[in-house]
Each structure stands twice: as structure tokens, then as C-alpha cells.
Coordinates of N, CA and C in Angstrom, one line a residue:
G19 N 0.8 -1.2 0.0 CA 0.0 0.0 0.0 C 0.9 1.2 0.0
E20 N 0.2 2.4 -0.1 CA 0.9 3.7 -0.1 C 1.4 4.0 1.3
E21 N 2.7 4.4 1.4 CA 3.2 4.8 2.7 C 2.7 6.1 3.1
G22 N 2.4 6.2 4.4 CA 1.9 7.5 5.0 C 3.1 8.5 5.1
S23 N 2.7 9.7 5.1 CA 3.7 10.8 5.2 C 4.2 10.9 6.7
Y24 N 5.4 11.4 6.9 CA 5.9 11.6 8.2 C 6.9 12.7 8.2
N25 N 7.1 13.3 9.3 CA 8.1 14.4 9.5 C 9.5 13.9 9.6
E26 N 10.5 14.5 9.0 CA 11.8 14.1 9.2 C 12.4 14.5 10.6
K27 N 11.7 15.5 11.2 CA 12.1 15.9 12.5 C 11.2 15.4 13.6
V28 N 11.7 14.9 14.7 CA 10.9 14.4 15.8 C 11.1 15.2 17.0
E29 N 10.0 15.8 17.5 CA 10.1 16.7 18.7 C 9.9 15.9 20.0
V30 N 10.8 16.0 20.9 CA 10.8 15.2 22.2 C 10.9 16.2 23.3
Y31 N 10.0 16.0 24.3 CA 10.1 16.8 25.6 C 10.4 15.8 26.7
V32 N 11.5 16.1 27.4 CA 11.9 15.3 28.6 C 11.6 16.1 29.8
M33 N 10.8 15.5 30.7 CA 10.3 16.2 31.9 C 10.8 15.5 33.1
C34 N 11.2 16.3 34.1 CA 11.5 15.9 35.5 C 10.4 16.3 36.4
I35 N 9.7 15.4 37.0 CA 8.6 15.7 37.9 C 8.8 15.1 39.3
Q36 N 8.6 16.0 40.3 CA 8.7 15.6 41.7 C 7.3 15.4 42.3
K37 N 7.3 14.7 43.4 CA 6.1 14.4 44.0 C 5.5 15.6 44.8
T38 N 4.2 15.6 45.1 CA 3.6 16.6 45.9 C 2.7 16.0 47.0
R39 N 2.1 16.8 47.9 CA 1.2 16.4 48.9 C -0.2 16.3 48.4
R40 N -0.5 16.5 47.1 CA -1.8 16.5 46.6 C -2.6 15.2 47.0
G41 N -3.7 15.3 47.6 CA -4.5 14.1 48.1 C -4.4 13.9 49.5
A42 N -3.5 14.5 50.2 CA -3.3 14.3 51.7 C -4.5 14.7 52.5
S43 N -5.2 15.8 52.0 CA -6.4 16.3 52.8 C -7.6 15.4 52.5
L44 N -7.5 14.5 51.5 CA -8.6 13.6 51.3 C -8.4 12.2 51.9
G45 N -7.4 12.1 52.7 CA -7.2 10.8 53.4 C -6.1 9.9 52.8
R46 N -5.3 10.4 51.8 CA -4.3 9.6 51.2 C -3.1 9.5 52.2
A47 N -3.0 8.3 52.9 CA -1.9 8.2 53.9 C -0.5 8.3 53.3
D48 N -0.4 7.8 52.0 CA 0.9 7.9 51.4 C 1.4 9.3 51.0
R49 N 0.4 10.3 51.1 CA 0.8 11.6 50.7 C 1.0 12.5 52.0
K50 N 0.7 12.0 53.2 CA 0.9 12.7 54.4 C 2.3 12.7 54.9
K51 N 3.2 13.3 54.0 CA 4.6 13.4 54.3 C 5.1 14.8 54.1
S52 N 6.2 15.1 54.6 CA 6.8 16.4 54.5 C 7.6 16.5 53.2
Y53 N 7.0 16.6 52.1 CA 7.7 16.7 50.8 C 8.5 18.0 50.7
K54 N 9.7 18.0 50.3 CA 10.5 19.2 50.0 C 11.1 19.1 48.6
V55 N 11.0 20.2 47.9 CA 11.4 20.2 46.5 C 12.9 20.2 46.4
C56 N 13.5 19.5 45.5 CA 15.0 19.5 45.3 C 15.3 20.4 44.1
D57 N 16.6 20.7 44.0 CA 17.1 21.4 42.9 C 17.4 20.3 41.8
T58 N 16.6 20.3 40.8 CA 16.8 19.3 39.7 C 17.2 19.9 38.4
G59 N 17.7 19.1 37.5 CA 18.1 19.5 36.2 C 18.2 18.3 35.3
I60 N 18.3 18.6 34.0 CA 18.4 17.6 33.0 C 19.5 17.9 32.0
L61 N 20.5 17.0 31.9 CA 21.6 17.1 30.9 C 21.3 16.2 29.8
V62 N 21.6 16.6 28.6 CA 21.5 15.8 27.4 C 22.8 15.8 26.6
G63 N 23.4 14.6 26.4 CA 24.7 14.5 25.7 C 24.6 13.7 24.5
E64 N 25.5 14.0 23.6 CA 25.7 13.2 22.3 C 26.5 12.0 22.6
C65 N 26.1 10.9 22.1 CA 26.8 9.6 22.2 C 27.8 9.5 21.0
L66 N 29.1 9.6 21.3 CA 30.1 9.5 20.2 C 30.4 8.0 19.9
N67 N 30.5 7.2 21.0 CA 31.0 5.8 20.9 C 30.6 5.1 22.1
T68 N 30.4 3.8 22.0 CA 30.1 2.9 23.1 C 31.1 1.7 23.1
T69 N 31.8 1.6 24.2 CA 32.9 0.5 24.3 C 32.2 -0.9 24.5
E70 N 33.0 -1.9 24.5 CA 32.5 -3.3 24.7 C 31.9 -3.5 26.1
D71 N 32.5 -2.8 27.1 CA 31.9 -2.9 28.4 C 30.7 -2.0 28.7
G72 N 30.2 -1.3 27.6 CA 29.0 -0.5 27.8 C 29.3 0.9 28.2
R73 N 30.5 1.3 28.3 CA 30.8 2.7 28.7 C 30.7 3.6 27.5
V74 N 30.1 4.8 27.8 CA 29.7 5.7 26.7 C 30.7 6.9 26.7
E75 N 31.1 7.2 25.4 CA 32.0 8.4 25.2 C 31.1 9.6 24.9
L76 N 31.1 10.6 25.7 CA 30.3 11.8 25.5 C 30.9 12.8 24.5
G77 N 30.0 13.4 23.7 CA 30.4 14.5 22.9 C 29.9 15.8 23.5
S78 N 29.1 16.6 22.8 CA 28.6 17.8 23.4 C 27.5 17.5 24.4
V79 N 27.4 18.4 25.4 CA 26.4 18.2 26.5 C 25.7 19.6 26.7
D80 N 24.4 19.5 26.7 CA 23.6 20.7 27.0 C 22.5 20.4 28.0
G81 N 21.7 21.3 28.4 CA 20.7 21.0 29.4 C 20.2 22.3 30.1
R82 N 19.5 22.1 31.2 CA 19.0 23.2 32.1 C 18.8 22.7 33.5
F83 N 19.0 23.6 34.4 CA 18.7 23.4 35.8 C 17.4 24.2 36.1
F84 N 16.5 23.6 37.0 CA 15.2 24.2 37.2 C 15.0 24.8 38.5
G85 N 16.0 24.9 39.4 CA 15.8 25.5 40.7 C 14.8 24.8 41.5
L86 N 14.2 25.5 42.5 CA 13.3 24.9 43.4 C 11.9 24.8 42.8
N87 N 11.8 24.2 41.7 CA 10.5 23.9 41.0 C 10.1 22.5 41.1
R88 N 8.8 22.2 41.1 CA 8.4 20.8 41.2 C 8.7 20.0 39.9
N89 N 8.7 20.7 38.8 CA 9.0 20.0 37.5 C 9.6 21.0 36.6
G90 N 10.2 20.5 35.5 CA 10.8 21.2 34.5 C 11.0 20.3 33.3
H91 N 11.3 20.9 32.1 CA 11.5 20.1 30.9 C 12.5 20.7 30.0
V92 N 13.1 19.9 29.1 CA 13.9 20.3 28.0 C 13.3 19.8 26.7
R93 N 13.6 20.5 25.6 CA 13.0 20.1 24.3 C 14.2 19.7 23.4
I94 N 14.0 18.5 22.8 CA 15.0 18.0 21.9 C 14.4 17.7 20.5
V95 N 15.1 18.1 19.5 CA 14.7 17.8 18.1 C 15.6 16.8 17.5
L96 N 15.0 15.6 17.2 CA 15.8 14.5 16.6 C 15.6 14.5 15.1
D97 N 16.6 14.0 14.4 CA 16.6 13.9 12.9 C 16.5 12.5 12.5
R98 N 15.4 12.1 11.8 CA 15.2 10.7 11.4 C 16.4 10.2 10.5
N99 N 17.0 11.1 9.7 CA 18.0 10.8 8.7 C 19.4 10.7 9.4
S100 N 19.5 10.9 10.6 CA 20.7 10.8 11.3 C 20.7 9.6 12.3
D101 N 21.9 9.0 12.4 CA 22.0 7.8 13.4 C 22.5 8.3 14.7
K102 N 22.5 9.6 15.0 CA 23.0 10.1 16.2 C 22.1 9.7 17.4
K103 N 22.8 9.4 18.5 CA 22.1 9.0 19.7 C 22.3 10.0 20.8
F104 N 21.3 10.2 21.7 CA 21.5 11.2 22.8 C 21.3 10.4 24.1
I105 N 22.0 11.0 25.1 CA 21.9 10.4 26.5 C 21.3 11.4 27.4
V106 N 20.2 11.0 28.1 CA 19.5 11.9 29.0 C 20.0 11.6 30.4
M107 N 20.5 12.6 31.1 CA 21.1 12.4 32.4 C 20.4 13.4 33.4
P108 N 19.3 12.9 34.2 CA 18.7 13.7 35.2 C 19.6 13.9 36.4
V109 N 19.6 15.1 37.0 CA 20.5 15.5 38.1 C 19.6 16.0 39.2
S110 N 19.9 15.6 40.4 CA 19.1 16.1 41.6 C 20.1 16.5 42.7
F111 N 20.0 17.7 43.2 CA 20.8 18.2 44.3 C 19.9 18.4 45.5
G112 N 20.2 17.9 46.6 CA 19.4 18.0 47.8 C 18.8 16.6 48.2
H113 N 18.0 16.6 49.3 CA 17.5 15.4 49.8 C 16.2 15.0 49.0
P114 N 15.9 13.8 48.9 CA 14.6 13.4 48.2 C 13.4 13.6 49.1
S115 N 12.3 13.3 48.6 CA 11.0 13.4 49.4 C 11.2 12.7 50.7
A116 N 10.7 13.3 51.8 CA 10.9 12.7 53.1 C 10.2 11.3 53.2
A117 N 10.8 10.4 53.9 CA 10.3 9.1 54.1 C 9.9 8.3 52.8
D118 N 10.5 8.7 51.7 CA 10.3 8.0 50.5 C 11.6 7.3 50.0
E119 N 11.6 6.0 50.1 CA 12.8 5.2 49.8 C 12.8 4.9 48.4
D120 N 11.8 5.0 47.6 CA 11.7 4.6 46.2 C 12.4 5.6 45.3
R121 N 11.9 6.8 45.3 CA 12.5 7.8 44.4 C 12.0 9.2 44.8
S122 N 12.8 10.2 44.4 CA 12.4 11.6 44.7 C 11.8 12.2 43.5
F123 N 11.9 11.7 42.3 CA 11.3 12.3 41.1 C 11.2 11.2 40.0
V124 N 10.4 11.5 39.0 CA 10.3 10.6 37.8 C 10.7 11.4 36.6
V125 N 11.1 10.7 35.6 CA 11.5 11.3 34.3 C 10.5 10.8 33.2
R126 N 9.9 11.7 32.5 CA 8.9 11.3 31.5 C 9.3 11.8 30.1
F127 N 9.0 11.0 29.1 CA 9.3 11.3 27.7 C 8.0 11.5 27.0
V128 N 7.9 12.6 26.2 CA 6.7 12.8 25.4 C 7.2 13.2 24.0
A129 N 6.8 12.5 22.9 CA 7.3 12.7 21.6 C 6.1 12.7 20.6
D130 N 6.3 13.3 19.5 CA 5.2 13.3 18.4 C 5.4 12.2 17.4
A131 N 6.3 11.2 17.8 CA 6.5 10.0 16.9 C 7.0 8.9 17.8
P132 N 6.9 7.6 17.4 CA 7.4 6.5 18.2 C 8.9 6.8 18.5
L133 N 9.2 6.5 19.8 CA 10.6 6.8 20.3 C 11.1 5.6 21.1
L134 N 12.3 5.2 20.9 CA 13.0 4.1 21.7 C 13.8 4.7 22.8
V135 N 13.5 4.3 24.1 CA 14.3 4.8 25.2 C 14.8 3.6 25.9
Q136 N 16.1 3.6 26.2 CA 16.8 2.4 26.8 C 17.6 2.9 28.0
E137 N 17.6 2.1 29.1 CA 18.4 2.5 30.3 C 19.8 2.0 30.1
L138 N 20.8 2.8 30.4 CA 22.2 2.4 30.3 C 22.7 1.7 31.6
S139 N 23.4 0.6 31.4 CA 23.9 -0.2 32.5 C 25.2 0.5 33.0
N140 N 25.9 1.3 32.2 CA 27.1 1.9 32.6 C 27.0 3.4 32.2
P141 N 26.3 4.3 32.9 CA 26.1 5.6 32.4 C 27.4 6.4 32.5
P142 N 27.5 7.6 31.8 CA 28.7 8.4 31.9 C 28.9 9.0 33.4
K143 N 30.2 9.2 33.7 CA 30.5 9.8 35.0 C 29.9 11.3 35.0
L144 N 29.4 11.6 36.2 CA 28.7 12.9 36.3 C 29.7 14.1 36.2
N145 N 31.0 13.9 36.8 CA 31.9 15.0 36.7 C 32.4 15.3 35.3
V146 N 32.4 14.2 34.4 CA 32.8 14.4 33.0 C 31.7 15.1 32.3
A147 N 30.4 14.7 32.5 CA 29.3 15.3 31.9 C 29.2 16.8 32.3
M148 N 29.4 17.1 33.6 CA 29.3 18.5 34.1 C 30.4 19.4 33.4
Q149 N 31.6 18.9 33.3 CA 32.6 19.7 32.7 C 32.3 20.0 31.2
K150 N 31.9 19.0 30.5 CA 31.5 19.2 29.1 C 30.3 20.2 29.0
F151 N 29.4 20.1 30.0 CA 28.2 21.0 30.0 C 28.6 22.4 30.2
C152 N 29.6 22.7 31.2 CA 30.0 24.0 31.5 C 30.9 24.6 30.5
F153 N 31.9 23.9 30.0 CA 32.9 24.5 29.2 C 33.0 23.9 27.8
G154 N 32.2 23.0 27.4 CA 32.3 22.4 26.1 C 31.3 23.1 25.1
E155 N 31.2 22.5 23.9 CA 30.2 23.0 23.0 C 28.8 22.5 23.3
K156 N 27.8 23.2 22.8 CA 26.4 22.8 23.2 C 25.8 21.9 22.0
V157 N 24.8 21.1 22.4 CA 24.1 20.3 21.4 C 23.2 21.2 20.6
I158 N 23.4 21.2 19.3 CA 22.6 22.1 18.4 C 21.2 21.9 18.5
A159 N 20.7 20.6 18.6 CA 19.3 20.3 18.6 C 18.6 20.6 19.9
L160 N 19.4 21.1 20.9 CA 18.9 21.4 22.2 C 19.0 22.9 22.6
R161 N 19.2 23.8 21.6 CA 19.4 25.2 21.9 C 18.1 25.8 22.4
N162 N 17.0 25.4 21.9 CA 15.7 26.0 22.4 C 15.1 25.1 23.4
V163 N 15.4 25.3 24.7 CA 15.1 24.4 25.8 C 14.4 25.1 26.9
G164 N 13.8 24.4 27.8 CA 13.2 24.9 29.0 C 12.0 25.8 28.8
T165 N 11.5 26.2 29.8 CA 10.3 27.1 29.7 C 10.8 28.6 29.7
S166 N 10.0 29.5 29.4 CA 10.4 30.9 29.2 C 11.1 31.5 30.4
Q167 N 10.8 31.0 31.6 CA 11.5 31.6 32.8 C 12.9 31.1 33.0
H168 N 13.3 30.0 32.3 CA 14.7 29.5 32.3 C 15.5 29.9 31.1
R169 N 14.9 30.1 30.0 CA 15.6 30.2 28.7 C 16.5 31.5 28.7
G170 N 17.7 31.2 28.3 CA 18.7 32.3 28.1 C 19.1 33.0 29.4
T171 N 19.0 32.4 30.6 CA 19.4 33.1 31.8 C 20.4 32.3 32.6
Q172 N 20.9 31.2 32.0 CA 21.8 30.3 32.8 C 23.2 30.2 32.1
G173 N 24.2 29.8 32.8 CA 25.5 29.5 32.3 C 26.4 30.7 32.3
T174 N 26.1 31.7 33.2 CA 27.0 32.9 33.3 C 28.3 32.5 34.1
E175 N 29.4 32.8 33.5 CA 30.7 32.5 34.1 C 31.4 33.7 34.6
T176 N 31.9 33.6 35.9 CA 32.6 34.7 36.5 C 33.9 34.1 37.1
V177 N 35.0 34.8 36.7 CA 36.3 34.4 37.2 C 36.5 35.0 38.6
L178 N 36.6 34.2 39.6 CA 36.8 34.7 41.0 C 38.2 35.0 41.4
M179 N 39.1 34.2 40.8 CA 40.5 34.3 41.2 C 41.3 33.7 40.0
K180 N 42.5 34.3 39.7 CA 43.4 33.7 38.8 C 44.8 34.1 39.1
C181 N 45.7 33.2 38.7 CA 47.2 33.4 38.9 C 47.9 33.4 37.6
M182 N 48.7 34.4 37.3 CA 49.4 34.5 36.1 C 50.9 34.5 36.4
A183 N 51.7 34.0 35.4 CA 53.2 34.0 35.5 C 53.7 34.1 34.1
N184 N 54.5 35.2 33.8 CA 55.0 35.5 32.5 C 53.9 35.5 31.4
R185 N 52.8 36.2 31.8 CA 51.6 36.3 30.9 C 51.0 35.0 30.5
S186 N 51.3 33.9 31.3 CA 50.6 32.6 31.1 C 49.8 32.3 32.3
L187 N 48.6 31.8 32.1 CA 47.7 31.4 33.1 C 48.2 30.2 33.8
L188 N 48.3 30.2 35.2 CA 48.6 29.0 35.9 C 47.4 28.3 36.4
F189 N 46.5 29.1 37.0 CA 45.2 28.5 37.5 C 44.2 29.6 37.6
K190 N 42.9 29.2 37.7 CA 41.9 30.2 37.9 C 40.7 29.4 38.5
I191 N 39.9 30.2 39.3 CA 38.6 29.6 39.9 C 37.5 30.3 39.2
V192 N 36.6 29.5 38.6 CA 35.5 30.0 37.9 C 34.2 29.6 38.5
R193 N 33.2 30.6 38.7 CA 31.9 30.3 39.1 C 30.9 30.3 37.9
V194 N 30.1 29.3 37.9 CA 29.1 29.2 36.8 C 27.8 29.1 37.4
D195 N 26.9 30.1 37.1 CA 25.6 30.2 37.7 C 24.5 29.5 36.8
Y196 N 23.7 28.7 37.5 CA 22.5 28.1 36.8 C 21.4 28.3 37.8
L197 N 20.9 29.5 37.8 CA 19.8 29.9 38.8 C 18.5 30.0 38.0
A198 N 17.4 29.6 38.7 CA 16.1 29.6 38.1 C 15.1 29.3 39.2
G199 N 13.9 29.9 39.0 CA 12.7 29.6 39.8 C 12.9 29.8 41.3
G200 N 13.6 30.9 41.7 CA 13.7 31.1 43.1 C 14.8 30.3 43.8
G201 N 15.6 29.5 43.0 CA 16.7 28.7 43.5 C 17.7 28.5 42.4
G202 N 18.3 27.3 42.4 CA 19.2 27.0 41.4 C 20.5 26.4 41.9
T203 N 21.5 26.3 41.0 CA 22.7 25.6 41.3 C 23.9 26.6 40.9
V204 N 24.9 26.7 41.8 CA 26.1 27.4 41.5 C 27.3 26.4 41.5
L205 N 28.0 26.4 40.5 CA 29.2 25.5 40.3 C 30.5 26.2 40.4
L206 N 31.4 25.7 41.2 CA 32.8 26.2 41.3 C 33.8 25.3 40.7
Y207 N 34.7 25.8 39.8 CA 35.7 25.0 39.1 C 37.0 25.5 39.3
L208 N 38.0 24.7 39.7 CA 39.4 25.0 39.7 C 40.0 24.6 38.4
I209 N 40.5 25.5 37.6 CA 41.1 25.1 36.3 C 42.6 25.4 36.4
V210 N 43.4 24.3 36.1 CA 44.8 24.4 36.3 C 45.5 24.2 34.9
N211 N 46.4 25.1 34.6 CA 47.2 25.0 33.3 C 48.4 24.1 33.6
V212 N 48.2 22.8 33.4 CA 49.3 21.8 33.8 C 50.5 22.1 32.9
K213 N 50.3 22.4 31.6 CA 51.4 22.6 30.7 C 52.3 23.8 31.1
S214 N 51.7 24.9 31.5 CA 52.5 26.1 32.0 C 53.2 25.8 33.3
L215 N 52.6 25.0 34.2 CA 53.2 24.7 35.4 C 54.4 23.8 35.2
S216 N 54.3 22.8 34.3 CA 55.4 21.9 34.0 C 56.6 22.6 33.3
Q217 N 56.3 23.7 32.6 CA 57.4 24.4 31.9 C 58.1 25.5 32.7
M218 N 57.6 25.7 33.9 CA 58.2 26.8 34.8 C 59.5 26.3 35.3
D219 N 60.4 27.3 35.6 CA 61.7 27.1 36.2 C 61.4 26.5 37.6
P220 N 62.0 25.3 37.9 CA 61.8 24.7 39.2 C 62.1 25.6 40.4
S221 N 63.1 26.5 40.2 CA 63.4 27.4 41.3 C 62.3 28.5 41.6
R222 N 61.5 28.7 40.5 CA 60.4 29.7 40.7 C 59.1 29.0 41.0
R223 N 59.1 27.7 40.9 CA 57.8 27.0 41.1 C 57.6 26.9 42.6
S224 N 56.4 27.3 43.0 CA 56.1 27.2 44.5 C 55.8 25.7 44.8
E225 N 56.2 25.4 46.1 CA 56.0 24.0 46.5 C 54.5 23.8 46.7
A226 N 53.7 24.8 47.1 CA 52.3 24.6 47.2 C 51.6 25.9 47.1
I227 N 50.4 25.9 46.6 CA 49.6 27.1 46.4 C 48.3 26.9 47.2
S228 N 48.0 27.7 48.2 CA 46.9 27.6 49.0 C 45.9 28.8 48.9
F229 N 44.7 28.5 48.9 CA 43.7 29.6 48.8 C 42.4 29.1 49.5
S230 N 41.5 30.0 49.8 CA 40.2 29.6 50.4 C 39.1 30.3 49.7
V231 N 38.0 29.7 49.6 CA 36.8 30.3 49.0 C 35.7 30.3 50.0
E232 N 35.1 31.5 50.3 CA 34.1 31.7 51.2 C 32.7 31.8 50.5
I233 N 31.8 31.0 50.9 CA 30.5 31.0 50.3 C 29.4 31.5 51.3
N234 N 28.7 32.6 50.9 CA 27.6 33.1 51.8 C 26.3 32.8 51.2
C235 N 25.5 32.1 51.9 CA 24.1 31.7 51.4 C 23.1 32.2 52.4
R236 N 21.9 32.5 51.9 CA 20.8 32.9 52.8 C 19.6 32.0 52.5
G237 N 18.8 31.7 53.5 CA 17.6 30.9 53.4 C 17.8 29.5 54.0
M238 N 16.6 28.9 54.2 CA 16.6 27.6 54.9 C 16.9 26.4 54.0
V239 N 16.9 26.6 52.7 CA 17.1 25.5 51.8 C 18.5 25.6 51.1
C240 N 19.4 26.4 51.6 CA 20.7 26.4 51.0 C 21.5 25.2 51.5
R241 N 22.2 24.6 50.5 CA 23.0 23.4 50.8 C 24.1 23.3 49.8

């Protein structure tokens, strides 16, 4: 028979949804708990390669943090003509729902075409994903992401401290802000120029470099 028409682009929404106390006033014993919202986010990375032991090599990583919101989402556009695969990595900072041993949030996929979702037995390391997210290139298909209150307001980088020698950077401390919805996440990175340190004259190289970072937070949910 005649084949039906289809779009070459597939639009996918990935949602992170946390639990609420809805239903507690109607007698739901399982909802009579002190639920507290966590700082959640969703990272999406390109899969470059998969090793024999199931480990994934990440390419570009993009995403959003949602702050102290019960839910949030990112939008991904897939190309049917491409064999590119994406890895969805939900992130949660803070404690889960009180007295809930099962889970603190759920991840939901909604697409306008059939979609195959598989769980990885050996997911990428979070520190590698976060570094690519903060300092690497972004996923082109994920540029239009999040809701209007999150879009275009995250990823601001501020250099808090840096050390130079002969016009070469030795190290610096960078703050990356991902604030949204009355809360959010602030990341601190120590970036060291190993090449410059190794090429320094040993007589000028310090035995140790010490510094301190003071963080001032306000509110009952700072952590």
C-alpha cells in the first residue's frame, strides 16, 4: 500500500517531575509526608561511541537546571535521517522526598512520533558530563530548551581568582551560575594549566599554592 507521510524531525520533551502532597487532605496516607522540593536539572549529551563494556563516550552536552520547582523540561529535536544517539542524564541536588525510599522524582518522555528509550547499564560519570556541560560545545538540537522563565538566563561564568606567570595562566577559579525559579545551582571549578606549570623554572615554582573560597548563602534551603 501507499506509505503514509511523516516528518523528518521528531520533537521530544523530557520532563523531570517531583512528588507533591496532593491528596493528603482527602485521606491519602501515602501523601501525608513532608515533601521538600529538590534542585533538579536535565543534561542531554551526544553519544560518540560505546565501548565493549558498555561505557559511553560523550560529545557535546547541553541542558537546564530548574531551581526549586516541582517540575521542568527540556526540548530535543531529533533527525530521522541521522543515526546520532542522545543520552539523557537527570540530576538532583538535595534530599529526596521525606520518608520516600523509592524515588524523589520521575523522568517522563513525550514525543510526536514513536521513540525508543533504553536504560544504560554503565552511564557516563557525572563529573565528566558536568565539565562538558559548563565548558564544552552545546548540542545544536537542544538550543531551544526549557520554559520561558529559564531560557537564556543560565550559564553565566565569573572568574573569582586567577594566577598569572609571564603572561601565562597558571590556574583560575570560575563560578558558573545556573539559577532559576527562586533557587538553582552554582558550580565552582578550579582550572589548572598543567602545561604552563610543568614548563616553569623549578626554582620559581612554588611548593604549594593555598587559597580559600568563602560562600555566603541565605535561606533555609541552602546546601
